[in-house]
Amino acid sequence: MQSQNISDIIEKYLKSILAESQEVEIKRSEMAQLFNCVPSQINYVINTRFNIQNGYIVRSKRGGGGYIRIAKVNLVDDCDVLDELIGIVGESITFKESFQLIKSLFQADVLTQTTANLLLAVIDKKTLNFGDVELENMLRARIMKSILNRLKYDG
Amino acid sequence: MQSQNISDIIEKYLKSILAESQEVEIKRSEMAQLFNCVPSQINYVINTRFNIQNGYIVRSKRGGGGYIRIAKVNLVDDCDVLDELIGIVGESITFKESFQLIKSLFQADVLTQTTANLLLAVIDKKTLNFGDVELENMLRARIMKSILNRLKYDG
DNA sequence: TGGAATTTGACTAATATTGACTATTATTAT
DNA sequence: ATAATAATAGTCAATATTAGTCAAATTCCA
């Protein structure tokens, strides 16, 4: 058998529930008690095993009635193409390059005209200009990568 | 799914009524009694879930025969509301407020589901986080205003 | 044996609940 | 009319209830 560390056990437990349903909702502290670990270990498991690369999205709320919800998502077919584009964006990208990228996504029918135009407004030089071009391009890269990551799944 | 805090339950109750009609009128104290909470919790629910960002306006009156009225506003053809929203964004806006705003725009059919989701990814805390919350909120405000302005002159 | 993965806990952040105090409006008494 | 009183709703800050972050310590393994 494989290693029996607590993180793996928690992962299996959550995935066994997710095998039956699309989504699972937990309370972090209850979970920690159930598996006799500190609450932050639940975060560790979620961060290392239930990220978007693995096909999961996580939403949570603090305060009274707080929760953590993990949901399976359907990754689109061109997932690896998007990953490639994310690599190309890197840590910094100009408006011109981003413009080309968004235009390509529109031409590939990944984005509608309206959506593409809105995104262009978002990454426009005027929107992101702070008198520091490097900061601007860095910020634009993060925005572009968020967009590409979001395009990996629908719903 | 089963977030069991009172605020969520009150919110759902009010929205179930608003699903049928354009407006709902309540008495704060009756409401509090119905849900077995203190009266000020009604204000909490209204302030956090029925503000203008969420697409609602609230009017109230104190004294005998007092009331609280919650009404849905029409974002599509109410230009004043759009301008008010731009004003609310101002120079700084949190993710939560922006989230509510984008959700409202979606519910008003100003944005498609896909576009709304992409914009939410853009203004996400992780996307705009540079270790400085004020900078983050400032960036988000500029992005939100770009979006709203684009929508204003767009069809 | 050295780096990666895991475990732990102190500190932080977000959200909800509560109640004392305040403000406004309506009604009643003088 | 005016003043007193009753009947509402609003504000704000303290407290409670969650989840998140980060890095040090520990364990695992190639």
Short mmCIF file of C-alpha atoms (C1' of nucleotides) in Angstrom, two decimals:
data_model
loop_
_atom_site.label_atom_id
_atom_site.label_comp_id
_atom_site.label_asym_id
_atom_site.label_seq_id
_atom_site.Cartn_x
_atom_site.Cartn_y
_atom_site.Cartn_z
CA MET A 1 0.00 0.00 0.00
CA GLN A 2 1.00 3.58 -0.35
CA SER A 3 2.05 5.92 2.43
CA GLN A 4 -0.47 6.39 5.17
CA ASN A 5 0.12 9.98 6.12
CA ILE A 6 -2.86 11.96 7.33
CA SER A 7 -2.96 14.20 4.28
CA ASP A 8 -3.40 11.21 1.99
CA ILE A 9 -6.15 9.82 4.20
CA ILE A 10 -8.03 13.11 4.23
CA GLU A 11 -7.62 13.36 0.48
CA LYS A 12 -9.07 9.88 0.00
CA TYR A 13 -11.95 10.63 2.28
CA LEU A 14 -12.90 13.77 0.37
CA LYS A 15 -12.50 12.08 -2.98
CA SER A 16 -14.68 9.19 -1.90
CA ILE A 17 -17.46 11.66 -1.28
CA LEU A 18 -16.75 13.44 -4.54
CA ALA A 19 -17.05 10.12 -6.35
CA GLU A 20 -20.72 10.13 -5.42
CA SER A 21 -21.55 13.80 -5.75
CA GLN A 22 -20.39 16.83 -7.64
CA GLU A 23 -19.58 18.83 -4.55
CA VAL A 24 -18.64 18.39 -0.91
CA GLU A 25 -19.07 20.86 1.93
CA ILE A 26 -17.10 20.59 5.14
CA LYS A 27 -16.41 22.52 8.27
CA ARG A 28 -12.68 22.87 8.73
CA SER A 29 -12.66 22.37 12.48
CA GLU A 30 -14.95 19.34 12.36
CA MET A 31 -12.75 17.85 9.70
CA ALA A 32 -9.66 18.45 11.78
CA GLN A 33 -11.29 16.80 14.76
CA LEU A 34 -12.43 13.84 12.71
CA PHE A 35 -8.88 13.19 11.54
CA ASN A 36 -7.22 14.30 14.73
CA CYS A 37 -5.08 16.99 13.16
CA VAL A 38 -4.72 20.76 13.33
CA PRO A 39 -7.20 22.78 11.24
CA SER A 40 -4.55 24.20 8.99
CA GLN A 41 -3.75 20.72 7.76
CA ILE A 42 -7.08 20.79 5.99
CA ASN A 43 -5.86 23.83 4.09
CA TYR A 44 -2.68 21.99 3.24
CA VAL A 45 -4.59 19.06 1.80
CA ILE A 46 -6.84 21.34 -0.18
CA ASN A 47 -3.99 23.43 -1.54
CA THR A 48 -1.89 20.47 -2.57
CA ARG A 49 -4.60 18.12 -3.84
CA PHE A 50 -7.69 20.06 -4.80
CA ASN A 51 -6.48 22.88 -7.00
CA ILE A 52 -7.62 23.73 -10.49
CA GLN A 53 -4.88 21.65 -12.09
CA ASN A 54 -6.53 18.65 -10.49
CA GLY A 55 -9.95 19.72 -11.70
CA TYR A 56 -11.36 21.16 -8.51
CA ILE A 57 -12.45 24.59 -7.41
CA VAL A 58 -12.76 25.58 -3.78
CA ARG A 59 -14.97 28.22 -2.20
CA SER A 60 -15.16 29.04 1.48
CA LYS A 61 -16.69 31.38 4.00
CA ARG A 62 -15.49 32.37 7.47
CA GLY A 63 -17.53 33.39 10.48
CA GLY A 64 -20.64 31.78 11.90
CA GLY A 65 -21.92 29.06 9.61
CA GLY A 66 -18.62 29.08 7.76
CA TYR A 67 -17.69 26.26 5.40
CA ILE A 68 -15.31 24.97 2.78
CA ARG A 69 -16.82 23.66 -0.43
CA ILE A 70 -14.94 21.59 -2.95
CA ALA A 71 -16.48 21.06 -6.37
CA LYS A 72 -15.40 19.04 -9.35
CA VAL A 73 -15.23 20.96 -12.61
CA ASN A 74 -15.14 19.77 -16.17
CA LEU A 75 -11.85 20.71 -17.74
CA VAL A 76 -12.17 21.73 -21.35
CA ASP A 77 -10.48 19.89 -24.19
CA ASP A 78 -7.90 22.55 -24.99
CA CYS A 79 -6.66 22.58 -21.44
CA ASP A 80 -3.08 21.92 -22.40
CA VAL A 81 -3.21 24.60 -25.07
CA LEU A 82 -4.25 27.06 -22.40
CA ASP A 83 -1.41 25.86 -20.18
CA GLU A 84 0.97 26.51 -23.03
CA LEU A 85 -0.38 30.02 -23.43
CA ILE A 86 0.02 30.58 -19.70
CA GLY A 87 3.64 29.65 -20.07
CA ILE A 88 4.05 32.11 -22.91
CA VAL A 89 2.51 34.94 -20.89
CA GLY A 90 5.06 34.36 -18.17
CA GLU A 91 5.65 37.06 -15.60
CA SER A 92 5.28 40.07 -17.85
CA ILE A 93 3.39 40.91 -21.01
CA THR A 94 2.79 44.06 -23.05
CA PHE A 95 -0.58 45.35 -24.18
CA LYS A 96 0.26 44.60 -27.76
CA GLU A 97 1.07 40.97 -27.05
CA SER A 98 -2.04 40.60 -24.89
CA PHE A 99 -4.11 42.16 -27.62
CA GLN A 100 -2.88 39.54 -30.07
CA LEU A 101 -3.61 36.77 -27.60
CA ILE A 102 -7.16 37.91 -26.91
CA LYS A 103 -7.74 38.40 -30.62
CA SER A 104 -6.61 34.82 -31.22
CA LEU A 105 -8.96 33.54 -28.56
CA PHE A 106 -11.79 35.43 -30.23
CA GLN A 107 -10.91 34.04 -33.64
CA ALA A 108 -10.81 30.56 -32.17
CA ASP A 109 -14.34 31.13 -30.84
CA VAL A 110 -13.17 30.80 -27.26
CA LEU A 111 -14.35 34.33 -26.55
CA THR A 112 -17.29 36.26 -27.95
CA GLN A 113 -16.74 39.68 -29.48
CA THR A 114 -18.33 41.39 -26.50
CA THR A 115 -16.28 39.49 -23.96
CA ALA A 116 -13.09 40.06 -25.88
CA ASN A 117 -13.78 43.79 -26.00
CA LEU A 118 -14.41 43.93 -22.28
CA LEU A 119 -11.20 42.08 -21.54
CA LEU A 120 -9.32 44.44 -23.82
CA ALA A 121 -10.70 47.34 -21.82
CA VAL A 122 -9.45 45.66 -18.66
CA ILE A 123 -5.87 45.19 -19.84
CA ASP A 124 -5.72 48.52 -21.65
CA LYS A 125 -2.68 50.69 -20.96
CA LYS A 126 -4.88 53.40 -19.51
CA THR A 127 -6.44 50.99 -17.05
CA LEU A 128 -3.18 49.51 -15.82
CA ASN A 129 -0.91 52.53 -16.13
CA PHE A 130 0.85 53.48 -12.88
CA GLY A 131 3.83 55.30 -14.29
CA ASP A 132 5.83 52.10 -14.01
CA VAL A 133 5.81 50.05 -17.19
CA GLU A 134 7.32 46.98 -15.58
CA LEU A 135 4.64 46.93 -12.90
CA GLU A 136 2.02 47.43 -15.58
CA ASN A 137 3.24 44.48 -17.64
CA MET A 138 3.57 42.30 -14.58
CA LEU A 139 0.02 43.08 -13.50
CA ARG A 140 -1.22 42.45 -17.02
CA ALA A 141 0.50 39.07 -17.00
CA ARG A 142 -1.27 38.09 -13.81
CA ILE A 143 -4.61 39.17 -15.23
CA MET A 144 -4.04 37.30 -18.47
CA LYS A 145 -3.07 34.15 -16.60
CA SER A 146 -6.18 34.38 -14.45
CA ILE A 147 -8.27 34.66 -17.60
CA LEU A 148 -6.57 31.69 -19.23
CA ASN A 149 -6.93 29.61 -16.10
CA ARG A 150 -10.60 30.43 -15.87
CA LEU A 151 -11.10 29.37 -19.46
CA LYS A 152 -9.95 25.87 -18.54
CA TYR A 153 -13.35 24.96 -17.17
CA ASP A 154 -16.92 26.03 -17.70
CA GLY A 155 -19.86 26.65 -15.43
CA MET B 1 -25.77 24.07 0.51
CA GLN B 2 -26.86 24.09 4.12
CA SER B 3 -25.09 27.14 5.49
CA GLN B 4 -26.98 27.38 8.71
CA ASN B 5 -26.39 30.88 9.89
CA ILE B 6 -29.40 33.04 10.54
CA SER B 7 -28.30 35.81 8.20
CA ASP B 8 -28.30 33.46 5.21
CA ILE B 9 -31.72 32.16 6.14
CA ILE B 10 -33.17 35.63 6.43
CA GLU B 11 -31.58 36.56 3.12
CA LYS B 12 -33.12 33.54 1.42
CA TYR B 13 -36.51 34.30 2.89
CA LEU B 14 -36.49 37.86 1.61
CA LYS B 15 -35.21 36.83 -1.80
CA SER B 16 -37.90 34.18 -2.12
CA ILE B 17 -40.46 36.93 -1.75
CA LEU B 18 -38.57 39.19 -4.14
CA ALA B 19 -38.57 36.41 -6.70
CA GLU B 20 -42.33 36.83 -6.92
CA SER B 21 -42.65 40.58 -6.60
CA GLN B 22 -40.65 43.69 -7.28
CA GLU B 23 -40.67 44.85 -3.68
CA VAL B 24 -41.03 43.55 -0.14
CA GLU B 25 -42.06 45.43 2.97
CA ILE B 26 -41.28 44.19 6.45
CA LYS B 27 -41.42 45.29 10.04
CA ARG B 28 -38.02 44.93 11.60
CA SER B 29 -39.20 43.70 14.99
CA GLU B 30 -41.62 41.18 13.53
CA MET B 31 -38.88 39.90 11.32
CA ALA B 32 -36.54 39.55 14.26
CA GLN B 33 -39.17 37.64 16.20
CA LEU B 34 -39.90 35.37 13.26
CA PHE B 35 -36.26 34.39 13.00
CA ASN B 36 -35.54 34.54 16.70
CA CYS B 37 -32.80 37.11 16.50
CA VAL B 38 -32.13 40.66 17.66
CA PRO B 39 -33.62 43.44 15.51
CA SER B 40 -30.27 44.81 14.50
CA GLN B 41 -29.48 41.56 12.76
CA ILE B 42 -32.09 42.53 10.19
CA ASN B 43 -30.04 45.64 9.50
CA TYR B 44 -26.95 43.49 9.18
CA VAL B 45 -28.59 41.28 6.59
CA ILE B 46 -29.87 44.26 4.65
CA ASN B 47 -26.56 46.08 4.72
CA THR B 48 -24.53 43.08 3.64
CA ARG B 49 -26.95 41.53 1.12
CA PHE B 50 -29.39 44.12 -0.14
CA ASN B 51 -27.28 47.14 -0.99
CA ILE B 52 -27.13 48.90 -4.31
CA GLN B 53 -24.22 46.76 -5.48
CA ASN B 54 -26.56 43.83 -5.16
CA GLY B 55 -29.21 45.58 -7.18
CA TYR B 56 -31.53 46.63 -4.40
CA ILE B 57 -32.61 49.88 -2.88
CA VAL B 58 -33.92 50.14 0.64
CA ARG B 59 -36.23 52.72 2.12
CA SER B 60 -37.49 52.78 5.66
CA LYS B 61 -39.49 54.75 8.16
CA ARG B 62 -39.33 54.79 11.95
CA GLY B 63 -42.06 55.48 14.47
CA GLY B 64 -45.57 54.06 14.54
CA GLY B 65 -46.37 52.16 11.38
CA GLY B 66 -42.71 52.08 10.54
CA TYR B 67 -41.36 49.71 7.91
CA ILE B 68 -38.44 48.60 5.82
CA ARG B 69 -38.98 48.27 2.10
CA ILE B 70 -36.59 46.46 -0.19
CA ALA B 71 -37.00 46.91 -3.93
CA LYS B 72 -35.15 45.49 -6.90
CA VAL B 73 -33.67 48.07 -9.24
CA ASN B 74 -33.38 47.74 -12.96
CA LEU B 75 -29.74 48.08 -13.97
CA VAL B 76 -30.40 47.78 -17.67
CA ASP B 77 -32.38 50.91 -18.40
CA ASP B 78 -31.68 52.94 -15.31
CA CYS B 79 -28.75 55.14 -16.24
CA ASP B 80 -28.70 56.88 -12.88
CA VAL B 81 -28.08 53.57 -11.17
CA LEU B 82 -25.13 52.82 -13.42
CA ASP B 83 -23.64 56.20 -12.66
CA GLU B 84 -24.22 55.65 -8.99
CA LEU B 85 -22.37 52.36 -9.22
CA ILE B 86 -19.41 54.03 -10.88
CA GLY B 87 -19.44 56.51 -8.03
CA ILE B 88 -19.51 53.74 -5.47
CA VAL B 89 -16.49 52.08 -7.03
CA GLY B 90 -14.57 55.30 -6.52
CA GLU B 91 -10.83 54.98 -6.07
CA SER B 92 -10.89 51.76 -4.09
CA ILE B 93 -13.14 48.72 -3.90
CA THR B 94 -12.96 45.33 -2.18
CA PHE B 95 -13.37 42.01 -3.91
CA LYS B 96 -16.60 41.37 -2.10
CA GLU B 97 -18.23 44.58 -3.30
CA SER B 98 -17.01 44.00 -6.84
CA PHE B 99 -18.28 40.46 -6.71
CA GLN B 100 -21.73 41.68 -5.77
CA LEU B 101 -21.65 44.23 -8.52
CA ILE B 102 -20.67 41.81 -11.25
CA LYS B 103 -23.25 39.34 -10.01
CA SER B 104 -25.89 42.05 -10.27
CA LEU B 105 -24.83 42.88 -13.81
CA PHE B 106 -25.17 39.23 -14.72
CA GLN B 107 -28.59 38.95 -13.15
CA ALA B 108 -29.65 42.05 -15.04
CA ASP B 109 -28.52 40.37 -18.28
CA VAL B 110 -25.88 43.01 -18.87
CA LEU B 111 -23.20 40.32 -18.75
CA THR B 112 -23.36 36.70 -19.84
CA GLN B 113 -22.46 34.00 -17.35
CA THR B 114 -19.16 33.33 -19.10
CA THR B 115 -18.16 36.97 -19.20
CA ALA B 116 -19.11 37.47 -15.58
CA ASN B 117 -17.02 34.48 -14.56
CA LEU B 118 -14.01 35.76 -16.48
CA LEU B 119 -14.30 39.20 -14.93
CA LEU B 120 -14.56 37.65 -11.49
CA ALA B 121 -11.33 35.82 -12.17
CA VAL B 122 -9.72 39.10 -13.22
CA ILE B 123 -10.64 40.97 -10.03
CA ASP B 124 -9.99 38.02 -7.73
CA LYS B 125 -7.87 38.68 -4.65
CA LYS B 126 -5.21 36.27 -5.83
CA THR B 127 -4.93 38.00 -9.18
CA LEU B 128 -4.48 41.48 -7.77
CA ASN B 129 -2.58 40.65 -4.60
CA PHE B 130 0.73 42.49 -4.29
CA GLY B 131 1.01 42.31 -0.53
CA ASP B 132 -0.66 45.69 -0.17
CA VAL B 133 -4.41 45.66 0.31
CA GLU B 134 -4.83 49.33 -0.54
CA LEU B 135 -2.97 48.90 -3.81
CA GLU B 136 -5.07 45.84 -4.54
CA ASN B 137 -8.34 47.69 -4.00
CA MET B 138 -7.11 50.63 -6.04
CA LEU B 139 -6.22 48.39 -8.97
CA ARG B 140 -9.57 46.71 -8.71
CA ALA B 141 -11.36 50.05 -8.73
CA ARG B 142 -9.63 51.05 -11.94
CA ILE B 143 -10.48 47.76 -13.56
CA MET B 144 -14.10 47.94 -12.44
CA LYS B 145 -14.45 51.45 -13.77
CA SER B 146 -12.99 50.40 -17.10
CA ILE B 147 -15.55 47.63 -17.25
CA LEU B 148 -18.46 49.87 -16.31
CA ASN B 149 -17.43 52.57 -18.73
CA ARG B 150 -17.08 50.05 -21.50
CA LEU B 151 -20.56 48.75 -20.75
CA LYS B 152 -21.95 52.24 -20.72
CA TYR B 153 -21.10 52.91 -24.35
CA ASP B 154 -21.50 49.37 -25.53
CA GLY B 155 -24.42 47.31 -26.70
"C1'" DT C 1 22.00 12.69 3.48
"C1'" DG C 2 19.76 16.50 1.50
"C1'" DG C 3 15.71 18.18 -0.47
"C1'" DA C 4 10.75 17.65 -0.69
"C1'" DA C 5 6.60 16.75 1.66
"C1'" DT C 6 4.14 16.90 5.82
"C1'" DT C 7 2.85 18.44 10.41
"C1'" DT C 8 2.12 21.95 13.70
"C1'" DG C 9 0.70 26.15 15.93
"C1'" DA C 10 0.84 31.11 16.51
"C1'" DC C 11 -0.95 34.81 14.35
"C1'" DT C 12 -4.29 37.05 11.02
"C1'" DA C 13 -8.62 37.94 8.52
"C1'" DA C 14 -13.41 37.60 7.49
"C1'" DT C 15 -18.10 37.10 8.85
"C1'" DA C 16 -21.89 36.77 12.17
"C1'" DT C 17 -24.23 37.82 16.51
"C1'" DT C 18 -25.58 40.69 20.19
"C1'" DG C 19 -27.05 44.58 22.84
"C1'" DA C 20 -26.66 49.22 24.55
"C1'" DC C 21 -27.44 53.56 22.95
"C1'" DT C 22 -29.37 56.93 19.46
"C1'" DA C 23 -32.65 58.93 16.03
"C1'" DT C 24 -36.99 59.49 13.93
"C1'" DT C 25 -41.95 59.45 13.55
"C1'" DA C 26 -46.61 58.88 15.38
"C1'" DT C 27 -49.87 59.29 19.00
"C1'" DT C 28 -51.71 61.02 23.17
"C1'" DA C 29 -52.28 64.26 26.93
"C1'" DT C 30 -52.48 68.96 28.50
"C1'" DA D 1 -50.49 73.89 19.57
"C1'" DT D 2 -47.16 71.90 22.35
"C1'" DA D 3 -45.14 68.60 25.19
"C1'" DA D 4 -44.71 64.06 26.68
"C1'" DT D 5 -44.74 59.37 25.52
"C1'" DA D 6 -44.82 55.35 22.65
"C1'" DA D 7 -43.32 52.95 18.77
"C1'" DT D 8 -40.65 52.17 15.66
"C1'" DA D 9 -35.76 51.77 12.92
"C1'" DG D 10 -30.42 52.92 12.85
"C1'" DT D 11 -25.57 52.82 14.53
"C1'" DC D 12 -21.67 51.03 16.40
"C1'" DA D 13 -18.60 48.48 18.90
"C1'" DA D 14 -17.71 44.30 21.60
"C1'" DT D 15 -17.63 39.47 21.21
"C1'" DA D 16 -18.05 35.00 18.98
"C1'" DT D 17 -17.24 31.98 15.27
"C1'" DT D 18 -15.35 30.49 11.78
"C1'" DA D 19 -11.30 29.94 7.87
"C1'" DG D 20 -6.46 31.52 5.97
"C1'" DT D 21 -1.39 32.36 6.13
"C1'" DC D 22 3.14 31.49 7.06
"C1'" DA D 23 7.14 29.55 8.55
"C1'" DA D 24 9.49 26.53 11.85
"C1'" DA D 25 9.94 21.79 13.04
"C1'" DT D 26 9.67 17.19 11.68
"C1'" DT D 27 9.37 13.23 8.77
"C1'" DC D 28 9.86 10.89 4.50
"C1'" DC D 29 12.45 9.05 0.64
"C1'" DA D 30 15.34 8.82 -3.42
#
